PDB file of N, CA, C and O in Angstrom:
ATOM      1  N   ILE A   1      -4.784  31.882  12.473  1.00  0.00           N
ATOM      2  CA  ILE A   1      -4.735  31.427  11.015  1.00  0.00           C
ATOM      3  C   ILE A   1      -3.603  31.923  10.380  1.00  0.00           C
ATOM      4  O   ILE A   1      -2.970  31.180   9.627  1.00  0.00           O
ATOM      5  N   LEU A   2      -3.251  33.124  10.631  1.00  0.00           N
ATOM      6  CA  LEU A   2      -1.958  33.816   9.896  1.00  0.00           C
ATOM      7  C   LEU A   2      -0.757  32.996  10.215  1.00  0.00           C
ATOM      8  O   LEU A   2       0.147  32.708   9.425  1.00  0.00           O
ATOM      9  N   LEU A   3      -0.494  32.590  11.521  1.00  0.00           N
ATOM     10  CA  LEU A   3       0.589  31.797  11.946  1.00  0.00           C
ATOM     11  C   LEU A   3       0.655  30.486  11.214  1.00  0.00           C
ATOM     12  O   LEU A   3       1.689  29.970  10.864  1.00  0.00           O
ATOM     13  N   LEU A   4      -0.588  29.789  11.178  1.00  0.00           N
ATOM     14  CA  LEU A   4      -0.579  28.588  10.524  1.00  0.00           C
ATOM     15  C   LEU A   4      -0.260  28.689   9.033  1.00  0.00           C
ATOM     16  O   LEU A   4       0.422  27.802   8.565  1.00  0.00           O
ATOM     17  N   THR A   5      -0.734  29.744   8.369  1.00  0.00           N
ATOM     18  CA  THR A   5      -0.399  29.923   7.008  1.00  0.00           C
ATOM     19  C   THR A   5       1.079  30.183   6.736  1.00  0.00           C
ATOM     20  O   THR A   5       1.719  29.607   5.877  1.00  0.00           O
ATOM     21  N   ILE A   6       1.705  30.947   7.756  1.00  0.00           N
ATOM     22  CA  ILE A   6       3.126  31.176   7.541  1.00  0.00           C
ATOM     23  C   ILE A   6       3.912  29.906   7.767  1.00  0.00           C
ATOM     24  O   ILE A   6       4.832  29.586   7.032  1.00  0.00           O
ATOM     25  N   ALA A   7       3.601  29.101   8.858  1.00  0.00           N
ATOM     26  CA  ALA A   7       4.243  27.858   9.083  1.00  0.00           C
ATOM     27  C   ALA A   7       4.095  26.904   7.876  1.00  0.00           C
ATOM     28  O   ALA A   7       5.029  26.148   7.424  1.00  0.00           O
ATOM     29  N   TRP A   8       2.949  26.806   7.183  1.00  0.00           N
ATOM     30  CA  TRP A   8       2.730  26.005   6.156  1.00  0.00           C
ATOM     31  C   TRP A   8       3.552  26.493   4.905  1.00  0.00           C
ATOM     32  O   TRP A   8       4.154  25.592   4.299  1.00  0.00           O
ATOM     33  N   ILE A   9       3.579  27.681   4.636  1.00  0.00           N
ATOM     34  CA  ILE A   9       4.480  28.224   3.529  1.00  0.00           C
ATOM     35  C   ILE A   9       5.993  27.852   3.710  1.00  0.00           C
ATOM     36  O   ILE A   9       6.564  27.457   2.912  1.00  0.00           O
ATOM     37  N   ILE A  10       6.405  28.094   4.953  1.00  0.00           N
ATOM     38  CA  ILE A  10       7.801  27.814   5.286  1.00  0.00           C
ATOM     39  C   ILE A  10       8.125  26.287   5.211  1.00  0.00           C
ATOM     40  O   ILE A  10       9.142  25.918   4.619  1.00  0.00           O
ATOM     41  N   SER A  11       7.210  25.464   5.605  1.00  0.00           N
ATOM     42  CA  SER A  11       7.492  24.001   5.514  1.00  0.00           C
ATOM     43  C   SER A  11       7.428  23.560   4.028  1.00  0.00           C
ATOM     44  O   SER A  11       8.282  22.691   3.651  1.00  0.00           O
ATOM     45  N   VAL A  12       6.574  24.106   3.203  1.00  0.00           N
ATOM     46  CA  VAL A  12       6.490  23.766   1.770  1.00  0.00           C
ATOM     47  C   VAL A  12       7.740  24.177   1.179  1.00  0.00           C
ATOM     48  O   VAL A  12       8.419  23.325   0.395  1.00  0.00           O
ATOM     49  N   VAL A  13       8.327  25.428   1.416  1.00  0.00           N
ATOM     50  CA  VAL A  13       9.636  25.841   0.831  1.00  0.00           C
ATOM     51  C   VAL A  13      10.830  24.911   1.229  1.00  0.00           C
ATOM     52  O   VAL A  13      11.490  24.457   0.367  1.00  0.00           O
ATOM     53  N   PHE A  14      10.852  24.435   2.446  1.00  0.00           N
ATOM     54  CA  PHE A  14      11.919  23.508   2.814  1.00  0.00           C
ATOM     55  C   PHE A  14      11.705  22.229   2.301  1.00  0.00           C
ATOM     56  O   PHE A  14      12.677  21.493   2.020  1.00  0.00           O
ATOM     57  N   ILE A  15      10.537  21.660   2.201  1.00  0.00           N
ATOM     58  CA  ILE A  15      10.280  20.260   1.704  1.00  0.00           C
ATOM     59  C   ILE A  15      10.523  20.182   0.256  1.00  0.00           C
ATOM     60  O   ILE A  15      11.197  19.180  -0.155  1.00  0.00           O
ATOM     61  N   ILE A  16      10.236  21.148  -0.518  1.00  0.00           N
ATOM     62  CA  ILE A  16      10.345  21.044  -1.945  1.00  0.00           C
ATOM     63  C   ILE A  16      11.778  20.908  -2.376  1.00  0.00           C
ATOM     64  O   ILE A  16      12.195  20.207  -3.311  1.00  0.00           O
ATOM     65  N   GLY A  17      12.759  21.522  -1.600  1.00  0.00           N
ATOM     66  CA  GLY A  17      14.097  21.455  -1.995  1.00  0.00           C
ATOM     67  C   GLY A  17      14.692  20.076  -1.851  1.00  0.00           C
ATOM     68  O   GLY A  17      15.560  19.629  -2.621  1.00  0.00           O
ATOM     69  N   ASP A  18      14.253  19.232  -0.950  1.00  0.00           N
ATOM     70  CA  ASP A  18      14.760  17.925  -0.640  1.00  0.00           C
ATOM     71  C   ASP A  18      13.794  16.859  -1.351  1.00  0.00           C
ATOM     72  O   ASP A  18      14.207  15.584  -1.156  1.00  0.00           O
ATOM     73  N   MET A  19      12.800  17.105  -1.814  1.00  0.00           N
ATOM     74  CA  MET A  19      11.854  16.268  -2.332  1.00  0.00           C
ATOM     75  C   MET A  19      12.328  15.446  -3.509  1.00  0.00           C
ATOM     76  O   MET A  19      12.873  16.009  -4.477  1.00  0.00           O
ATOM     77  N   GLY A  20      12.270  14.082  -3.341  1.00  0.00           N
ATOM     78  CA  GLY A  20      12.629  13.203  -4.429  1.00  0.00           C
ATOM     79  C   GLY A  20      14.143  12.872  -4.513  1.00  0.00           C
ATOM     80  O   GLY A  20      14.588  12.260  -5.330  1.00  0.00           O
ATOM     81  N   LYS A  21      14.842  13.342  -3.559  1.00  0.00           N
ATOM     82  CA  LYS A  21      16.314  13.184  -3.610  1.00  0.00           C
ATOM     83  C   LYS A  21      16.630  12.199  -2.405  1.00  0.00           C
ATOM     84  O   LYS A  21      16.366  12.431  -1.262  1.00  0.00           O
ATOM     85  N   ALA A  22      17.273  11.115  -2.755  1.00  0.00           N
ATOM     86  CA  ALA A  22      17.730  10.136  -1.625  1.00  0.00           C
ATOM     87  C   ALA A  22      19.062  10.718  -1.042  1.00  0.00           C
ATOM     88  O   ALA A  22      19.925  11.106  -1.683  1.00  0.00           O
ATOM     89  N   LYS A  23      19.102  10.524   0.224  1.00  0.00           N
ATOM     90  CA  LYS A  23      20.247  10.998   0.858  1.00  0.00           C
ATOM     91  C   LYS A  23      21.400   9.993   0.865  1.00  0.00           C
ATOM     92  O   LYS A  23      22.501  10.348   0.772  1.00  0.00           O
ATOM     93  N   ASN A  24      21.115   8.725   0.751  1.00  0.00           N
ATOM     94  CA  ASN A  24      22.038   7.703   0.500  1.00  0.00           C
ATOM     95  C   ASN A  24      21.303   6.544  -0.126  1.00  0.00           C
ATOM     96  O   ASN A  24      20.043   6.392  -0.029  1.00  0.00           O
ATOM     97  N   LYS A  25      22.051   5.703  -0.826  1.00  0.00           N
ATOM     98  CA  LYS A  25      21.476   4.504  -1.568  1.00  0.00           C
ATOM     99  C   LYS A  25      21.166   3.373  -0.569  1.00  0.00           C
ATOM    100  O   LYS A  25      22.165   3.123   0.255  1.00  0.00           O
ATOM    101  N   THR A  26      20.046   2.772  -0.631  1.00  0.00           N
ATOM    102  CA  THR A  26      19.729   1.702   0.179  1.00  0.00           C
ATOM    103  C   THR A  26      20.025   0.361  -0.510  1.00  0.00           C
ATOM    104  O   THR A  26      19.574   0.260  -1.618  1.00  0.00           O
ATOM    105  N   LYS A  27      20.857  -0.436   0.037  1.00  0.00           N
ATOM    106  CA  LYS A  27      21.160  -1.737  -0.599  1.00  0.00           C
ATOM    107  C   LYS A  27      19.984  -2.711  -0.318  1.00  0.00           C
ATOM    108  O   LYS A  27      19.202  -2.598   0.624  1.00  0.00           O
ATOM    109  N   CYS A  28      19.773  -3.691  -1.189  1.00  0.00           N
ATOM    110  CA  CYS A  28      18.829  -4.570  -1.241  1.00  0.00           C
ATOM    111  C   CYS A  28      18.810  -5.460   0.214  1.00  0.00           C
ATOM    112  O   CYS A  28      17.868  -5.666   0.764  1.00  0.00           O
ATOM    113  N   LYS A  29      19.991  -5.780   0.573  1.00  0.00           N
ATOM    114  CA  LYS A  29      20.230  -6.501   1.833  1.00  0.00           C
ATOM    115  C   LYS A  29      19.738  -5.741   3.079  1.00  0.00           C
ATOM    116  O   LYS A  29      19.403  -6.367   4.001  1.00  0.00           O
ATOM    117  N   GLU A  30      19.687  -4.481   2.989  1.00  0.00           N
ATOM    118  CA  GLU A  30      19.290  -3.605   4.119  1.00  0.00           C
ATOM    119  C   GLU A  30      17.741  -3.630   4.212  1.00  0.00           C
ATOM    120  O   GLU A  30      17.263  -3.158   5.297  1.00  0.00           O
ATOM    121  N   LEU A  31      17.055  -4.005   3.234  1.00  0.00           N
ATOM    122  CA  LEU A  31      15.650  -4.043   3.349  1.00  0.00           C
ATOM    123  C   LEU A  31      15.135  -5.129   4.241  1.00  0.00           C
ATOM    124  O   LEU A  31      13.963  -5.088   4.734  1.00  0.00           O
ATOM    125  N   PHE A  32      15.903  -6.149   4.475  1.00  0.00           N
ATOM    126  CA  PHE A  32      15.499  -7.360   5.165  1.00  0.00           C
ATOM    127  C   PHE A  32      16.062  -7.201   6.698  1.00  0.00           C
ATOM    128  O   PHE A  32      17.186  -6.651   6.962  1.00  0.00           O
ATOM    129  N   SER A  33      15.383  -7.836   7.544  1.00  0.00           N
ATOM    130  CA  SER A  33      15.751  -7.946   9.018  1.00  0.00           C
ATOM    131  C   SER A  33      16.902  -8.901   9.167  1.00  0.00           C
ATOM    132  O   SER A  33      17.079  -9.886   8.254  1.00  0.00           O
ATOM    133  N   LYS A  34      17.696  -8.710  10.162  1.00  0.00           N
ATOM    134  CA  LYS A  34      18.801  -9.602  10.517  1.00  0.00           C
ATOM    135  C   LYS A  34      18.149 -10.955  11.077  1.00  0.00           C
ATOM    136  O   LYS A  34      18.866 -11.997  11.151  1.00  0.00           O
ATOM    137  N   SER A  35      16.951 -10.881  11.621  1.00  0.00           N
ATOM    138  CA  SER A  35      16.265 -11.972  12.256  1.00  0.00           C
ATOM    139  C   SER A  35      15.602 -12.849  11.201  1.00  0.00           C
ATOM    140  O   SER A  35      14.765 -12.391  10.377  1.00  0.00           O
ATOM    141  N   ARG A  36      15.902 -14.171  11.104  1.00  0.00           N
ATOM    142  CA  ARG A  36      15.241 -14.963  10.142  1.00  0.00           C
ATOM    143  C   ARG A  36      13.742 -15.163  10.449  1.00  0.00           C
ATOM    144  O   ARG A  36      12.932 -15.098   9.518  1.00  0.00           O
ATOM    145  N   SER A  37      13.418 -15.135  11.739  1.00  0.00           N
ATOM    146  CA  SER A  37      11.944 -15.340  11.989  1.00  0.00           C
ATOM    147  C   SER A  37      11.116 -14.124  11.521  1.00  0.00           C
ATOM    148  O   SER A  37       9.941 -14.251  11.166  1.00  0.00           O
ATOM    149  N   ILE A  38      11.685 -12.879  11.606  1.00  0.00           N
ATOM    150  CA  ILE A  38      11.011 -11.681  11.241  1.00  0.00           C
ATOM    151  C   ILE A  38      10.792 -11.807   9.726  1.00  0.00           C
ATOM    152  O   ILE A  38       9.824 -11.410   9.199  1.00  0.00           O
ATOM    153  N   ASN A  39      11.843 -12.294   9.052  1.00  0.00           N
ATOM    154  CA  ASN A  39      11.767 -12.281   7.540  1.00  0.00           C
ATOM    155  C   ASN A  39      10.764 -13.331   7.025  1.00  0.00           C
ATOM    156  O   ASN A  39      10.013 -13.087   6.114  1.00  0.00           O
ATOM    157  N   LEU A  40      10.704 -14.453   7.856  1.00  0.00           N
ATOM    158  CA  LEU A  40       9.735 -15.574   7.473  1.00  0.00           C
ATOM    159  C   LEU A  40       8.292 -14.928   7.710  1.00  0.00           C
ATOM    160  O   LEU A  40       7.335 -15.186   6.927  1.00  0.00           O
ATOM    161  N   LEU A  41       7.997 -14.333   8.882  1.00  0.00           N
ATOM    162  CA  LEU A  41       6.814 -13.700   9.235  1.00  0.00           C
ATOM    163  C   LEU A  41       6.333 -12.723   8.154  1.00  0.00           C
ATOM    164  O   LEU A  41       5.195 -12.683   7.675  1.00  0.00           O
ATOM    165  N   SER A  42       7.238 -11.920   7.745  1.00  0.00           N
ATOM    166  CA  SER A  42       6.960 -10.857   6.669  1.00  0.00           C
ATOM    167  C   SER A  42       6.558 -11.513   5.348  1.00  0.00           C
ATOM    168  O   SER A  42       5.641 -11.052   4.675  1.00  0.00           O
ATOM    169  N   ALA A  43       7.260 -12.581   4.999  1.00  0.00           N
ATOM    170  CA  ALA A  43       6.941 -13.258   3.829  1.00  0.00           C
ATOM    171  C   ALA A  43       5.560 -13.988   3.895  1.00  0.00           C
ATOM    172  O   ALA A  43       4.748 -13.944   2.874  1.00  0.00           O
ATOM    173  N   ALA A  44       5.298 -14.483   4.991  1.00  0.00           N
ATOM    174  CA  ALA A  44       3.866 -15.118   5.135  1.00  0.00           C
ATOM    175  C   ALA A  44       2.868 -14.066   5.171  1.00  0.00           C
ATOM    176  O   ALA A  44       1.750 -14.315   4.567  1.00  0.00           O
ATOM    177  N   ARG A  45       3.051 -12.923   5.774  1.00  0.00           N
ATOM    178  CA  ARG A  45       2.070 -11.800   5.652  1.00  0.00           C
ATOM    179  C   ARG A  45       1.891 -11.329   4.276  1.00  0.00           C
ATOM    180  O   ARG A  45       0.699 -11.144   3.837  1.00  0.00           O
ATOM    181  N   LEU A  46       3.006 -11.192   3.531  1.00  0.00           N
ATOM    182  CA  LEU A  46       2.894 -10.879   2.125  1.00  0.00           C
ATOM    183  C   LEU A  46       2.034 -11.800   1.268  1.00  0.00           C
ATOM    184  O   LEU A  46       1.042 -11.372   0.599  1.00  0.00           O
ATOM    185  N   CYS A  47       2.265 -13.035   1.496  1.00  0.00           N
ATOM    186  CA  CYS A  47       1.477 -14.100   0.823  1.00  0.00           C
ATOM    187  C   CYS A  47      -0.051 -14.007   1.260  1.00  0.00           C
ATOM    188  O   CYS A  47      -0.903 -14.090   0.413  1.00  0.00           O
ATOM    189  N   LEU A  48      -0.326 -13.853   2.499  1.00  0.00           N
ATOM    190  CA  LEU A  48      -1.693 -13.863   2.981  1.00  0.00           C
ATOM    191  C   LEU A  48      -2.352 -12.601   2.400  1.00  0.00           C
ATOM    192  O   LEU A  48      -3.577 -12.625   1.935  1.00  0.00           O
ATOM    193  N   PHE A  49      -1.849 -11.480   2.414  1.00  0.00           N
ATOM    194  CA  PHE A  49      -2.489 -10.303   1.922  1.00  0.00           C
ATOM    195  C   PHE A  49      -2.565 -10.382   0.380  1.00  0.00           C
ATOM    196  O   PHE A  49      -3.647  -9.911  -0.116  1.00  0.00           O
ATOM    197  N   ALA A  50      -1.589 -10.864  -0.327  1.00  0.00           N
ATOM    198  CA  ALA A  50      -1.731 -11.093  -1.808  1.00  0.00           C
ATOM    199  C   ALA A  50      -2.985 -12.056  -2.234  1.00  0.00           C
ATOM    200  O   ALA A  50      -3.736 -11.819  -3.037  1.00  0.00           O
ATOM    201  N   GLU A  51      -2.981 -13.070  -1.378  1.00  0.00           N
ATOM    202  CA  GLU A  51      -4.089 -13.966  -1.615  1.00  0.00           C
ATOM    203  C   GLU A  51      -5.501 -13.326  -1.360  1.00  0.00           C
ATOM    204  O   GLU A  51      -6.475 -13.554  -2.111  1.00  0.00           O
ATOM    205  N   ARG A  52      -5.493 -12.626  -0.227  1.00  0.00           N
ATOM    206  CA  ARG A  52      -6.780 -11.906   0.032  1.00  0.00           C
ATOM    207  C   ARG A  52      -7.151 -10.941  -1.076  1.00  0.00           C
ATOM    208  O   ARG A  52      -8.325 -10.932  -1.435  1.00  0.00           O
ATOM    209  N   ASP A  53      -6.167 -10.188  -1.563  1.00  0.00           N
ATOM    210  CA  ASP A  53      -6.500  -9.263  -2.700  1.00  0.00           C
ATOM    211  C   ASP A  53      -6.872  -9.932  -3.954  1.00  0.00           C
ATOM    212  O   ASP A  53      -7.888  -9.494  -4.643  1.00  0.00           O
ATOM    213  N   VAL A  54      -6.286 -11.058  -4.297  1.00  0.00           N
ATOM    214  CA  VAL A  54      -6.765 -11.876  -5.409  1.00  0.00           C
ATOM    215  C   VAL A  54      -8.185 -12.428  -5.249  1.00  0.00           C
ATOM    216  O   VAL A  54      -9.016 -12.376  -6.184  1.00  0.00           O
ATOM    217  N   TRP A  55      -8.547 -12.800  -4.110  1.00  0.00           N
ATOM    218  CA  TRP A  55      -9.879 -13.252  -3.880  1.00  0.00           C
ATOM    219  C   TRP A  55     -10.889 -12.179  -4.012  1.00  0.00           C
ATOM    220  O   TRP A  55     -11.912 -12.402  -4.680  1.00  0.00           O
ATOM    221  N   PHE A  56     -10.707 -11.051  -3.372  1.00  0.00           N
ATOM    222  CA  PHE A  56     -11.706 -10.082  -3.459  1.00  0.00           C
ATOM    223  C   PHE A  56     -11.720  -9.215  -4.633  1.00  0.00           C
ATOM    224  O   PHE A  56     -12.745  -8.692  -4.995  1.00  0.00           O
ATOM    225  N   VAL A  57     -10.671  -9.195  -5.396  1.00  0.00           N
ATOM    226  CA  VAL A  57     -10.546  -8.397  -6.658  1.00  0.00           C
ATOM    227  C   VAL A  57     -10.979  -9.256  -7.880  1.00  0.00           C
ATOM    228  O   VAL A  57     -11.494  -8.720  -8.853  1.00  0.00           O
ATOM    229  N   VAL A  58     -10.534 -10.435  -7.871  1.00  0.00           N
ATOM    230  CA  VAL A  58     -10.820 -11.260  -9.070  1.00  0.00           C
ATOM    231  C   VAL A  58     -11.887 -12.393  -8.777  1.00  0.00           C
ATOM    232  O   VAL A  58     -12.843 -12.400  -9.501  1.00  0.00           O
ATOM    233  N   ALA A  59     -11.653 -13.219  -7.838  1.00  0.00           N
ATOM    234  CA  ALA A  59     -12.493 -14.456  -7.706  1.00  0.00           C
ATOM    235  C   ALA A  59     -13.949 -14.096  -7.204  1.00  0.00           C
ATOM    236  O   ALA A  59     -14.921 -14.532  -7.736  1.00  0.00           O
ATOM    237  N   LEU A  60     -14.079 -13.229  -6.236  1.00  0.00           N
ATOM    238  CA  LEU A  60     -15.345 -12.962  -5.803  1.00  0.00           C
ATOM    239  C   LEU A  60     -16.334 -12.243  -6.755  1.00  0.00           C
ATOM    240  O   LEU A  60     -17.467 -12.648  -6.868  1.00  0.00           O
ATOM    241  N   PRO A  61     -15.773 -11.233  -7.427  1.00  0.00           N
ATOM    242  CA  PRO A  61     -16.668 -10.605  -8.443  1.00  0.00           C
ATOM    243  C   PRO A  61     -17.099 -11.529  -9.614  1.00  0.00           C
ATOM    244  O   PRO A  61     -18.261 -11.434 -10.071  1.00  0.00           O
ATOM    245  N   ILE A  62     -16.176 -12.422  -9.965  1.00  0.00           N
ATOM    246  CA  ILE A  62     -16.550 -13.376 -10.959  1.00  0.00           C
ATOM    247  C   ILE A  62     -17.667 -14.354 -10.399  1.00  0.00           C
ATOM    248  O   ILE A  62     -18.607 -14.634 -11.143  1.00  0.00           O
ATOM    249  N   TYR A  63     -17.495 -14.852  -9.281  1.00  0.00           N
ATOM    250  CA  TYR A  63     -18.442 -15.677  -8.573  1.00  0.00           C
ATOM    251  C   TYR A  63     -19.834 -14.977  -8.516  1.00  0.00           C
ATOM    252  O   TYR A  63     -20.814 -15.576  -8.849  1.00  0.00           O
ATOM    253  N   LEU A  64     -19.872 -13.787  -8.022  1.00  0.00           N
ATOM    254  CA  LEU A  64     -21.168 -13.175  -7.870  1.00  0.00           C
ATOM    255  C   LEU A  64     -21.755 -12.830  -9.167  1.00  0.00           C
ATOM    256  O   LEU A  64     -23.031 -12.882  -9.345  1.00  0.00           O
ATOM    257  N   ALA A  65     -20.971 -12.476 -10.196  1.00  0.00           N
ATOM    258  CA  ALA A  65     -21.602 -12.351 -11.573  1.00  0.00           C
ATOM    259  C   ALA A  65     -22.179 -13.573 -12.132  1.00  0.00           C
ATOM    260  O   ALA A  65     -23.164 -13.529 -12.799  1.00  0.00           O
ATOM    261  N   LYS A  66     -21.492 -14.741 -11.975  1.00  0.00           N
ATOM    262  CA  LYS A  66     -21.996 -15.978 -12.477  1.00  0.00           C
ATOM    263  C   LYS A  66     -23.232 -16.512 -11.651  1.00  0.00           C
ATOM    264  O   LYS A  66     -24.163 -16.913 -12.287  1.00  0.00           O
ATOM    265  N   GLN A  67     -23.233 -16.412 -10.447  1.00  0.00           N
ATOM    266  CA  GLN A  67     -24.202 -16.947  -9.661  1.00  0.00           C
ATOM    267  C   GLN A  67     -25.561 -16.152  -9.382  1.00  0.00           C
ATOM    268  O   GLN A  67     -26.588 -16.616  -9.479  1.00  0.00           O
ATOM    269  N   PHE A  68     -25.281 -14.826  -9.343  1.00  0.00           N
ATOM    270  CA  PHE A  68     -26.418 -13.895  -8.977  1.00  0.00           C
ATOM    271  C   PHE A  68     -26.567 -12.868 -10.145  1.00  0.00           C
ATOM    272  O   PHE A  68     -27.443 -11.922  -9.727  1.00  0.00           O
ATOM    273  N   ASN A  69     -26.003 -12.934 -11.302  1.00  0.00           N
ATOM    274  CA  ASN A  69     -26.124 -11.816 -12.215  1.00  0.00           C
ATOM    275  C   ASN A  69     -25.787 -10.523 -11.644  1.00  0.00           C
ATOM    276  O   ASN A  69     -26.477  -9.571 -11.895  1.00  0.00           O
ATOM    277  N   TRP A  70     -24.796 -10.550 -10.825  1.00  0.00           N
ATOM    278  CA  TRP A  70     -24.322  -9.336 -10.203  1.00  0.00           C
ATOM    279  C   TRP A  70     -23.510  -8.448 -11.096  1.00  0.00           C
ATOM    280  O   TRP A  70     -22.625  -8.862 -11.876  1.00  0.00           O
ATOM    281  N   ASN A  71     -23.856  -7.066 -11.130  1.00  0.00           N
ATOM    282  CA  ASN A  71     -23.119  -6.129 -11.857  1.00  0.00           C
ATOM    283  C   ASN A  71     -21.863  -5.781 -11.205  1.00  0.00           C
ATOM    284  O   ASN A  71     -21.815  -5.579  -9.979  1.00  0.00           O
ATOM    285  N   PHE A  72     -20.771  -5.687 -11.964  1.00  0.00           N
ATOM    286  CA  PHE A  72     -19.510  -5.410 -11.289  1.00  0.00           C
ATOM    287  C   PHE A  72     -19.471  -4.100 -10.587  1.00  0.00           C
ATOM    288  O   PHE A  72     -18.840  -3.897  -9.509  1.00  0.00           O
ATOM    289  N   TRP A  73     -20.205  -3.158 -11.000  1.00  0.00           N
ATOM    290  CA  TRP A  73     -20.293  -1.790 -10.479  1.00  0.00           C
ATOM    291  C   TRP A  73     -21.060  -1.640  -9.190  1.00  0.00           C
ATOM    292  O   TRP A  73     -21.084  -0.694  -8.511  1.00  0.00           O
ATOM    293  N   TRP A  74     -21.874  -2.795  -8.782  1.00  0.00           N
ATOM    294  CA  TRP A  74     -22.635  -2.721  -7.601  1.00  0.00           C
ATOM    295  C   TRP A  74     -21.703  -2.980  -6.513  1.00  0.00           C
ATOM    296  O   TRP A  74     -21.763  -2.720  -5.339  1.00  0.00           O
TER     297      TRP A  74
END
């Protein structure tokens, strides 16, 4: 346990010094892949996940509240 505590303290000291500082600026163009098919797949996944979140966070609770007098906190 003593060695684990020492390793933890050392890692915290070294991490805090670099925390929140970017080593280099990332350009917007670098966020995308060079492959068009990968970019299209990523965009499709983004749309699918966003739609799922809208359905489960907004639409489904409203539907359950109207149809079954469901309390939002349930």
